[in-house]
Short mmCIF file of C-alpha atoms in Angstrom, two decimals:
data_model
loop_
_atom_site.label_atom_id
_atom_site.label_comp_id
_atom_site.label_asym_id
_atom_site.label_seq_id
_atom_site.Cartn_x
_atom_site.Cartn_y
_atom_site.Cartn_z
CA UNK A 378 7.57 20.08 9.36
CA UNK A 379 9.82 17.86 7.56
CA UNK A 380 9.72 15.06 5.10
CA UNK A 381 11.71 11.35 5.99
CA UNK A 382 12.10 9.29 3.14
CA UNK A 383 12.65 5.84 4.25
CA UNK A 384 13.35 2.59 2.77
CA UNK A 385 13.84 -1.12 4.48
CA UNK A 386 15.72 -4.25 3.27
CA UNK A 387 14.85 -7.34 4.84
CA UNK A 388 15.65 -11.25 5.10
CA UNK A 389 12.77 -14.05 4.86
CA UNK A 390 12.61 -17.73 6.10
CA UNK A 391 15.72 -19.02 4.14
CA UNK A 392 14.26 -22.74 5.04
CA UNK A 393 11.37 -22.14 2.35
CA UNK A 394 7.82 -20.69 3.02
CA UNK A 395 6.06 -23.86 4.66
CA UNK A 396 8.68 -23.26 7.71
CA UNK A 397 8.22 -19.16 8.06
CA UNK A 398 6.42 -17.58 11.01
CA UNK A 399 2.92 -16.34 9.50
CA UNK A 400 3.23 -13.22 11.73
CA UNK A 401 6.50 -11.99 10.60
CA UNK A 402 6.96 -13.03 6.81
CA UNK A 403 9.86 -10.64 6.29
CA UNK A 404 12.20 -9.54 9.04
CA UNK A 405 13.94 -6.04 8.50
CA UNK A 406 17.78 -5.83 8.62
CA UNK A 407 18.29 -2.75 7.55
CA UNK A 408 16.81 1.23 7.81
CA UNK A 409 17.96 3.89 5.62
CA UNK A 410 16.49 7.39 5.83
CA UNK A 411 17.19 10.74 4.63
CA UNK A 412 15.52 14.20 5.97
CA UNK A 413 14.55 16.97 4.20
CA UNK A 414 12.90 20.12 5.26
CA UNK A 415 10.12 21.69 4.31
CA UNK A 416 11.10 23.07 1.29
CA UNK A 417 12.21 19.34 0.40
CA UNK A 418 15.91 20.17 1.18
CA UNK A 419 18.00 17.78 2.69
CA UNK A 420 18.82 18.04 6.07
CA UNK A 421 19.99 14.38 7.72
CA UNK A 422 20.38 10.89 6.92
CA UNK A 423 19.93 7.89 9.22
CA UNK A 424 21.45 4.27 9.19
CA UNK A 425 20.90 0.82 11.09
CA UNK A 426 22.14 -2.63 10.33
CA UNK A 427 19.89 -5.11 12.31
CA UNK A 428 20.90 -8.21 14.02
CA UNK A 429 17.96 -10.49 13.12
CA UNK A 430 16.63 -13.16 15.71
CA UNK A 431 13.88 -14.39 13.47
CA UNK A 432 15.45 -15.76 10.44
CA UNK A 433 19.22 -15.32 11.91
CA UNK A 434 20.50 -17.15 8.61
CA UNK A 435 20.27 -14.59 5.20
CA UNK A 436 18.21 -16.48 2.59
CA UNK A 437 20.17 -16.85 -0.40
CA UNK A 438 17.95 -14.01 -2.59
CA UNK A 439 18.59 -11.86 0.29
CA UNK A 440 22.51 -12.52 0.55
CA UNK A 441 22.38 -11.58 -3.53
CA UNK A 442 20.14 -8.34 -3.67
CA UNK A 443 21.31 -6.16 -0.27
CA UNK A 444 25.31 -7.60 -0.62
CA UNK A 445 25.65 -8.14 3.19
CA UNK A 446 27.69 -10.52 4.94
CA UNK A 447 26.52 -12.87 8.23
CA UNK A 448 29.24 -10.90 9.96
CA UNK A 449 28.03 -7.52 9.61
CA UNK A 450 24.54 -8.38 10.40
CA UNK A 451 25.43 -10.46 13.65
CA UNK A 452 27.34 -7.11 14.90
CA UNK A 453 23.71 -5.20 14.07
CA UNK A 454 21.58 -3.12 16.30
CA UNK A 455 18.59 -4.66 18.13
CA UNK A 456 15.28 -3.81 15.95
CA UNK A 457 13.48 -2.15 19.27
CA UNK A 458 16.57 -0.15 19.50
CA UNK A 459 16.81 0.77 15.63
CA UNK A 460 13.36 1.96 15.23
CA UNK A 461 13.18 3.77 18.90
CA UNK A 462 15.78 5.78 17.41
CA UNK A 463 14.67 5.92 13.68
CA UNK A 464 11.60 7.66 15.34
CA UNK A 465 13.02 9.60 17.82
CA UNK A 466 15.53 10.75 14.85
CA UNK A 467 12.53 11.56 12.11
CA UNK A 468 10.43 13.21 15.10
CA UNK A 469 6.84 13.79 15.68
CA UNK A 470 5.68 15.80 13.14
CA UNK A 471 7.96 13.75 9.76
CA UNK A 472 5.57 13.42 7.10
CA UNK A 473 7.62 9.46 5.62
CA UNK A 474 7.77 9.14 2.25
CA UNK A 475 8.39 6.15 0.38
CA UNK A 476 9.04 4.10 -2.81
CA UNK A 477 5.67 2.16 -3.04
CA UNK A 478 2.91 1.05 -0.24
CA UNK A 479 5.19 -2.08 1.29
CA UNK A 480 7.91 -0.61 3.72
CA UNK A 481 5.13 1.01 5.85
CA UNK A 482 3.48 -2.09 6.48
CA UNK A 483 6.64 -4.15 7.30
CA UNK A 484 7.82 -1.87 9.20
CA UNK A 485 4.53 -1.51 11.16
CA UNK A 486 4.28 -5.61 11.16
CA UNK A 487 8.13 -5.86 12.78
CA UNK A 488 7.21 -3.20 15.30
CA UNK A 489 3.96 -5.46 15.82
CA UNK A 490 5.46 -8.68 16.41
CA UNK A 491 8.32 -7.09 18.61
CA UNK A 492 5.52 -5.68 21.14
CA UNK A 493 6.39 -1.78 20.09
CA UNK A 494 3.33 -0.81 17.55
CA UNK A 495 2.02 1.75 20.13
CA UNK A 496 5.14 3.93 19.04
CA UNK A 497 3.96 4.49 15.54
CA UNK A 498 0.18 5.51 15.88
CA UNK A 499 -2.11 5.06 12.65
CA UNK A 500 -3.67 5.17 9.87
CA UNK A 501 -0.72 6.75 8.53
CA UNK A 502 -0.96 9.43 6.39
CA UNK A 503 2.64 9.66 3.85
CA UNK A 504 3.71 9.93 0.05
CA UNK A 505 4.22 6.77 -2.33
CA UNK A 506 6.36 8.77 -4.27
CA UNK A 507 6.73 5.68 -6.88
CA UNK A 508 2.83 6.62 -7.43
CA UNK A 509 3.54 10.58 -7.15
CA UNK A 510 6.11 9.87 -10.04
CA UNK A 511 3.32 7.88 -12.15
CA UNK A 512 1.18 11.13 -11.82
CA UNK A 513 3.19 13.49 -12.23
CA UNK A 514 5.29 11.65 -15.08
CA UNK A 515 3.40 8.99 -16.78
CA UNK A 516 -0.48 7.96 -16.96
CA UNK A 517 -1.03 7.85 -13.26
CA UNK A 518 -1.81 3.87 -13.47
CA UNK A 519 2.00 2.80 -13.64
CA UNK A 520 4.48 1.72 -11.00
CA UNK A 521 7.66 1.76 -11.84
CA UNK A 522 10.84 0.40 -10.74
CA UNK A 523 13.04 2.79 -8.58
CA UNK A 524 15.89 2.73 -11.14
CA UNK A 525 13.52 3.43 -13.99
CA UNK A 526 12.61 6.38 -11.69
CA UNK A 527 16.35 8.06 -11.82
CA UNK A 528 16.79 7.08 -15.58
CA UNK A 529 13.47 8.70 -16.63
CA UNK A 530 15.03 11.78 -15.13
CA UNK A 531 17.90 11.57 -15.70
CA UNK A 532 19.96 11.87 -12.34
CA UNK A 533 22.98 10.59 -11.69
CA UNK A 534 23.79 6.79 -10.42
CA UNK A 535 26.47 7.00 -7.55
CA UNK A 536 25.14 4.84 -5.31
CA UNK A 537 24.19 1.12 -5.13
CA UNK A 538 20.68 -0.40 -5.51
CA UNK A 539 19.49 -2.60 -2.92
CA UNK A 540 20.65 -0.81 -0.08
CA UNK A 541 18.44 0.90 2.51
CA UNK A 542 19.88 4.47 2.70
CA UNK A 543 21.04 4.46 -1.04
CA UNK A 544 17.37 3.65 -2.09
CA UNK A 545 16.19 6.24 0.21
CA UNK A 546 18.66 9.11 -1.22
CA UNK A 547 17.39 7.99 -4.77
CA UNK A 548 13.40 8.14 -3.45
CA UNK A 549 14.39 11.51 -2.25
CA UNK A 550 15.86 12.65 -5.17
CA UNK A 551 12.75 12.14 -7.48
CA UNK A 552 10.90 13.52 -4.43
CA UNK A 553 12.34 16.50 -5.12
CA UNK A 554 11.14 16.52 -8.70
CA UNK A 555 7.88 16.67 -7.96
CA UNK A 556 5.38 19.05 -8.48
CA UNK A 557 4.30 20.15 -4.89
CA UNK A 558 0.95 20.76 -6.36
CA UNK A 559 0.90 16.70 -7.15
CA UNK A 560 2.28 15.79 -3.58
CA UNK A 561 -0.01 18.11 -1.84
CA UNK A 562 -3.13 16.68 -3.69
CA UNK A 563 -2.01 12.81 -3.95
CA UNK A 564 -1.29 12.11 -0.42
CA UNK A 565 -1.30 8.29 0.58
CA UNK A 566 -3.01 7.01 3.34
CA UNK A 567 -1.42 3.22 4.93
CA UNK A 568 -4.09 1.03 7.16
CA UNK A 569 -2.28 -1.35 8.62
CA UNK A 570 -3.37 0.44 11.76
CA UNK A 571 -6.98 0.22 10.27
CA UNK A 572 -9.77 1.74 11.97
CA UNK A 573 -11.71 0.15 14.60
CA UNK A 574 -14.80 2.32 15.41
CA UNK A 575 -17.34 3.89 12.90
CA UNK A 576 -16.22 7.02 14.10
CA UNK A 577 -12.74 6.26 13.42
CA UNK A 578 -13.68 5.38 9.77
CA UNK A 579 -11.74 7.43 6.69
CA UNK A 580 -13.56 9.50 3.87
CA UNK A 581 -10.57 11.38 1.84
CA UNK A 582 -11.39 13.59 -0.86
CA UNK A 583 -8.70 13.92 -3.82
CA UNK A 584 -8.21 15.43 -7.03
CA UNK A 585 -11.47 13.07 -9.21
CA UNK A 586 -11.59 10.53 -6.97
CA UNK A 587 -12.42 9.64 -3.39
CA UNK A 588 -11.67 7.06 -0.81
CA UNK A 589 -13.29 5.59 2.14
CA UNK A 590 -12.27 3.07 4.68
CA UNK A 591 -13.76 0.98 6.65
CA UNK A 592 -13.85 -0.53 10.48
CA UNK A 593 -13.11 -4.15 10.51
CA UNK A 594 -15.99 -6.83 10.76
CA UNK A 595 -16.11 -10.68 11.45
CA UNK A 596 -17.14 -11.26 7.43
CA UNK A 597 -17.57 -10.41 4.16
CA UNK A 598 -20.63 -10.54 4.06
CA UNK A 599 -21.08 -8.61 7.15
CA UNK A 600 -19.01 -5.78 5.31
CA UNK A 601 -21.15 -6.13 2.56
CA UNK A 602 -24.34 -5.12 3.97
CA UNK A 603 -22.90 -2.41 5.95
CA UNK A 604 -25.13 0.67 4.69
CA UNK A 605 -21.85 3.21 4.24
CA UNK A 606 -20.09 0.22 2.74
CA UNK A 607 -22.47 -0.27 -0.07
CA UNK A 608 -23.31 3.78 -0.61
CA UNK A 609 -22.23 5.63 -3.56
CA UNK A 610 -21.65 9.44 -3.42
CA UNK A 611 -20.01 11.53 -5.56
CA UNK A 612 -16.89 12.44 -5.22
CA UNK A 613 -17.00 16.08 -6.49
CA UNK A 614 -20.27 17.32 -4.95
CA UNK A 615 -20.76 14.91 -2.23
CA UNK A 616 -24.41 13.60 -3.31
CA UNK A 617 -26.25 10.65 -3.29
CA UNK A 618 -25.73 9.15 -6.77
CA UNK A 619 -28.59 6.52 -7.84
CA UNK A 620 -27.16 3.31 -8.95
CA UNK A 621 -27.19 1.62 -12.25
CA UNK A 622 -24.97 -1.06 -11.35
CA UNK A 623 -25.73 -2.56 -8.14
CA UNK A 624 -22.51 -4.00 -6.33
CA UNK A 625 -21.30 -7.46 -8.02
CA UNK A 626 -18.46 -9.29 -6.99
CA UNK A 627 -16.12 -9.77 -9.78
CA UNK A 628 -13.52 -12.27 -7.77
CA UNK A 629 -13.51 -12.72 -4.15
CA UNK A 630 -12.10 -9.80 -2.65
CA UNK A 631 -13.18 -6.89 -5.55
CA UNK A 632 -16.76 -5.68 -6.07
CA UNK A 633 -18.03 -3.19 -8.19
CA UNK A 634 -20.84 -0.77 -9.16
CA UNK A 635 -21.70 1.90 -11.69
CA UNK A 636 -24.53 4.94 -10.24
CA UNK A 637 -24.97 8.73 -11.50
CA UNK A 638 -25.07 11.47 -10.09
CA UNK A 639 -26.89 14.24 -11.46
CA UNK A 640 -24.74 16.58 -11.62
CA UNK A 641 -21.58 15.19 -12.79
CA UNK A 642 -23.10 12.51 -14.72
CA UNK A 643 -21.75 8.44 -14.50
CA UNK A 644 -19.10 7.80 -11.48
CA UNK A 645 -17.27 4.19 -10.76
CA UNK A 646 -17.03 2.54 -7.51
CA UNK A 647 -14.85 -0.50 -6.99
CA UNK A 648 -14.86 -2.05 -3.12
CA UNK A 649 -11.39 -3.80 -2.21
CA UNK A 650 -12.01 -6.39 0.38
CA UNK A 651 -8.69 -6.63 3.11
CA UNK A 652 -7.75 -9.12 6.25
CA UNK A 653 -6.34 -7.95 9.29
CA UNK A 654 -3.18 -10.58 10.81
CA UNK A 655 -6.03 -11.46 12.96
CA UNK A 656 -8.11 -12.74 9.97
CA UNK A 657 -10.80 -9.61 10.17
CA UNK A 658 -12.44 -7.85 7.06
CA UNK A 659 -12.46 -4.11 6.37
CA UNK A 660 -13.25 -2.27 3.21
CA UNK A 661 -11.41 0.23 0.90
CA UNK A 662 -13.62 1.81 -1.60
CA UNK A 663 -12.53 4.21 -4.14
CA UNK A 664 -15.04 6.33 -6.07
CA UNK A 665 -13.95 8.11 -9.54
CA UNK A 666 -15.64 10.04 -12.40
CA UNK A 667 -16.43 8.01 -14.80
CA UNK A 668 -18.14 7.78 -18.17
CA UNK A 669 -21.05 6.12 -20.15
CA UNK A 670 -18.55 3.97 -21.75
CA UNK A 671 -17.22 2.99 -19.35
CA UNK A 672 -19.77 1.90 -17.51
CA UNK A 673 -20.58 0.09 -20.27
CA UNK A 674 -17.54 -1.92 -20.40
CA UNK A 675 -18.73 -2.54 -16.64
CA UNK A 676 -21.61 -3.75 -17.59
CA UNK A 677 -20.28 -6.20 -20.16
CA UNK A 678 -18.18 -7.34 -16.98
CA UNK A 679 -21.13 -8.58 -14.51
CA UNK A 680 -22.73 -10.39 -17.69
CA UNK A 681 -19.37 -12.28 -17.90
CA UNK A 682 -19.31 -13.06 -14.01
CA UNK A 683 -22.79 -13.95 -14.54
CA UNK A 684 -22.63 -15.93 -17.29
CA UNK A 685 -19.11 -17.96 -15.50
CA UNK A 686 -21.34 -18.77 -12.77
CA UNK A 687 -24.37 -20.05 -14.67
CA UNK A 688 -21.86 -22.28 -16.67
CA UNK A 689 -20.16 -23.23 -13.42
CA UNK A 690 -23.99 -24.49 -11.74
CA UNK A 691 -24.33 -26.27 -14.78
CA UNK A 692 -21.65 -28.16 -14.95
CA UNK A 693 -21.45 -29.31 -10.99
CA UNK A 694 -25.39 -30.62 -11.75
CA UNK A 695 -23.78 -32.82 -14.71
CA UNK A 696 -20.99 -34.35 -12.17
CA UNK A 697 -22.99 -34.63 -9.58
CA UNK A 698 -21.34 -31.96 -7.05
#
């Protein structure tokens, strides 16, 4: 078993964002990846340049952050070519590691849009290390810049930022600060590749929390009245916990509840509403201990949704709408 820690720059419509192509928002340009073993020493590192075809021009952000000419990406490596080789190179068994939750999904959208997705199966089980770092460092809620990451810990600064395989060497390098108790019990799980049978559906278990995802449906509201959708278990026993908080929507695409269970007392659920490119709804819903005042302050929050919409019904009856 090893461990690739990967990171991805890429270029975006440098004609503004009415003219982009909705399927590929970013292109990658670049892949930088360093291996370590099991023991979370390193092994390998691995390097492409990539000759867009989508955007073929480098917006001018672009051109400033990764400091690469026209020239050097025009002599660049096919992207089918790059990642058949970035996964033949990280092999079957890699557990990828990254700096936040965005380079899998590009990278998974990219391989989507060139026709290759079926080379990377998911969901994809990895390490955010930016989050491992909040938990193991901080309060567990933060995300942090990478370069806040190596100052924090002091380590040195020899390479640039902004560049794929530099920004993978410093991901590695907090990686490797770690606690292996943290990693092992704060895996991440990545669903662009979300289910698509109720079989195929996710219940994880971690250290006070737990998460469960869903398979896609046509609507909300369809994924709303979904009995595993809407139940509540705990996540430390497993039981049914009776709800004091029925689910309320506090926006369009969060919903919440409060229930207890009686044996470990008041637990949380919030329900994260997601699209699919293909404009299909699934469900992540995260469970966590909670407390009675917290579920207080929950409380106070579907009064205030309440009371928004009662104002809101009033005021469309005085205009008329």
């Amino acid at each position: 078993m090893s461990y690739v820690v990967f990171d991805l720059e890429w270029n975006q419509c440098p004609y503004g964002k009415d003219r982009e192509i909705r399927q590929l928002p970013f292109e990658i340009i670049e892949i930088g990846a360093v291996k370590l073993n099991q023991n979370r020493e390193y092994v390998d590192r691995f390097h492409r340049i990539i000759r867009p075809v989508v955007y073929t021009k480098l917006h001018f952000r672009t051109r400033e952050i990764v400091k690469m000419t026209q020239e050097e990406l025009d002599q660049g490596s096919s992207f089918v070519d790059a990642v058949r080789d970035f996964l033949a190179w990280a092999g079957g068994g890699a557990q990828f590691c990254t700096w936040g939750t965005v380079d899998l999904v590009e990278l998974q959208r990219n391989m989507k849009y060139h026709g290759v997705l079926s080379l990377l199966k998911g969901p994809l089980h990895y390490y955010d290390v930016q989050k491992l770092f909040a938990v193991n460092f901080e309060d567990m809620k933060s995300r942090r810049s990478l370069e806040y990451g190596i100052d924090y810990l002091k380590l040195e600064k020899k390479l640039e930022f902004h560049q794929a395989l530099s920004d993978a060497w410093y991901t590695a390098e907090i990686f490797q600060k770690i606690d292996m108790d943290v990693v092992l019990a704060y895996d991440s799980i990545d669903v662009y590749q979300n289910p698509k049978t109720k079989k195929d559906e996710i219940h994880a278990v971690y250290n006070g929390y737990s998460k469960f995802i869903s398979r896609e449906f046509r609507t909300k509201e369809e994924a709303m009245e979904d009995r595993e959708v809407r139940a509540t278990h705990c996540c430390l026993c497993g039981r049914n916990a009776r709800k004091k908080l029925l689910w309320f929507s506090g926006n369009s695409k969060n919903y919440y509840s409060i229930a207890v269970c009686p044996v470990h007392g008041y637990i949380k659920g919030k329900i994260r509403l997601k699209k699919t490119d293909e404009n299909r709804v699934y469900v992540v819903k995260t469970i966590k201990v909670s407390s009675e005042a917290e579920a207080e302050e929950i409380r106070k929050k579907k009064e205030e949704v309440r009371e928004k919409r009662r104002r809101k019904r009033q005021e469309e009856k005085k205009t008329g709408r």
